[in-house]
Tab-separated table of C-alpha atoms in Angstrom:
chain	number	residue	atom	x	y	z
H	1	UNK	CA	0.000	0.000	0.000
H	2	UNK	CA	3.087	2.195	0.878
H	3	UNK	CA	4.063	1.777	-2.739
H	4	UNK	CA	1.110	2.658	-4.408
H	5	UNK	CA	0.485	5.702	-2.584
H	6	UNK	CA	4.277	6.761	-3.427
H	7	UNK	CA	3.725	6.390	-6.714
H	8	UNK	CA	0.302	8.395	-6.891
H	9	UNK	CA	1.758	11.337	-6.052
H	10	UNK	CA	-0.448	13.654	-4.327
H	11	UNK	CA	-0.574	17.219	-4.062
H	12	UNK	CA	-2.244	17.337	-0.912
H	13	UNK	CA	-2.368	14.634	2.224
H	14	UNK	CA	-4.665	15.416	5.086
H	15	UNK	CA	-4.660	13.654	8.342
H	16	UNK	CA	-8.359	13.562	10.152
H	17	UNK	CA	-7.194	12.576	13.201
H	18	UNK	CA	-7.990	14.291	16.522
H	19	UNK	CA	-4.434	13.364	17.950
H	20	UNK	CA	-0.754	12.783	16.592
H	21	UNK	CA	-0.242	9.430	15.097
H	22	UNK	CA	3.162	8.662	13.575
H	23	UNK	CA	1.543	6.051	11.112
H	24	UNK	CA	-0.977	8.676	9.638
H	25	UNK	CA	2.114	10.686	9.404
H	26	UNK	CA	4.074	8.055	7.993
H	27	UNK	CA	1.577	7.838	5.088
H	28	UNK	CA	1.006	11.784	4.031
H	29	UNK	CA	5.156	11.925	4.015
H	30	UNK	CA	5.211	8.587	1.710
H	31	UNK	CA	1.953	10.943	-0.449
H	32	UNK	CA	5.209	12.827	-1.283
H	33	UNK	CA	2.405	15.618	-1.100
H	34	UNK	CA	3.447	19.048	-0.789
H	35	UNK	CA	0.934	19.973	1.547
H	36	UNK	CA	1.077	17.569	4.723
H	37	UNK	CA	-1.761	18.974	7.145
H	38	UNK	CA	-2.074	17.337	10.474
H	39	UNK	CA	-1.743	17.498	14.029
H	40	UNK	CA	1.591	18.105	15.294
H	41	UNK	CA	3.841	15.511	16.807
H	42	UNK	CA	4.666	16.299	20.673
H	43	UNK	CA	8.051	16.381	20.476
H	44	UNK	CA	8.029	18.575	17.576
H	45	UNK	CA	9.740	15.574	15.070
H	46	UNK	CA	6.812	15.440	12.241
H	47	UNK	CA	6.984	16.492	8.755
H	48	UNK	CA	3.251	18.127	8.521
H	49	UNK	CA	3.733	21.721	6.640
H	50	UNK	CA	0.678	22.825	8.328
H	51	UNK	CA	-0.476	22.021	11.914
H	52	UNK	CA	-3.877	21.838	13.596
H	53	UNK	CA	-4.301	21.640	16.990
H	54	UNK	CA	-5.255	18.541	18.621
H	55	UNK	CA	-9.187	18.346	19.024
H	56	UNK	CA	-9.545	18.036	22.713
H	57	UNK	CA	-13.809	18.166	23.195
H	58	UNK	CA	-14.379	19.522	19.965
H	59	UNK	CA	-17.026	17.048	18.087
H	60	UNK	CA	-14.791	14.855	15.224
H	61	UNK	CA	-16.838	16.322	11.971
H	62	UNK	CA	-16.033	19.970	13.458
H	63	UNK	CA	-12.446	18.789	13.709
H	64	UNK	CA	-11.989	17.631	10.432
H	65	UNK	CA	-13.707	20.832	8.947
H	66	UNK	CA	-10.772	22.610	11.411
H	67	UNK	CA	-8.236	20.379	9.249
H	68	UNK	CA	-9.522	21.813	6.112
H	69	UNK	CA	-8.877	25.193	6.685
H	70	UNK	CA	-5.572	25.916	5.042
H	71	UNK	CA	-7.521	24.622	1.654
H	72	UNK	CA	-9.851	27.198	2.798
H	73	UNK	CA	-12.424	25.075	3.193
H	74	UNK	CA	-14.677	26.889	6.613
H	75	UNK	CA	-17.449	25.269	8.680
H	76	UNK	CA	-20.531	27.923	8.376
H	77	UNK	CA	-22.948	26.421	10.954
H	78	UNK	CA	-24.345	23.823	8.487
H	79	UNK	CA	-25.940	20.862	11.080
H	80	UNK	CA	-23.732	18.022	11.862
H	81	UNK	CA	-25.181	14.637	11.216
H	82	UNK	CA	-23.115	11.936	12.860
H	83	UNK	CA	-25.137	8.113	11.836
């Protein structure tokens, strides 16, 4: 799987994940994308270009809408179905 996402080539790799995970990392570097968005490793050793902060209590879709913002992409109160 590794392989086949190095060879894709992507221009943009975004992590949904409400905390740091070096796997999820692992993959967007592999992406070879140049935008890596994602929450930031703790000891500062991740190669994201653009951090989010971890989620804490926020609710996950509102999260990943928070992930989207440096493609401009902005919650605007739309409801939030979760099934």
């Amino acid at each position: 799987m590794i392989g086949k996402i190095f060879r894709e080539g992507y221009d943009v790799a975004v992590v949904l994940r409400g905390g740091y995970s070096p796997y999820a990392e692992q993959f967007s570097t592999v992406s070879r994308a140049k935008m890596r968005i994602g929450v930031k490793d703790p000891n500062g050793k991740d190669h994201f270009t653009h951090h989010v902060d971890p989620c804490g209590s926020m609710h996950e879709v509102e999260f990943c809408f928070k992930c989207l913002e440096p493609l401009e992409v902005r919650y605007n109160g739309e409801n939030l179905y979760y099934y």
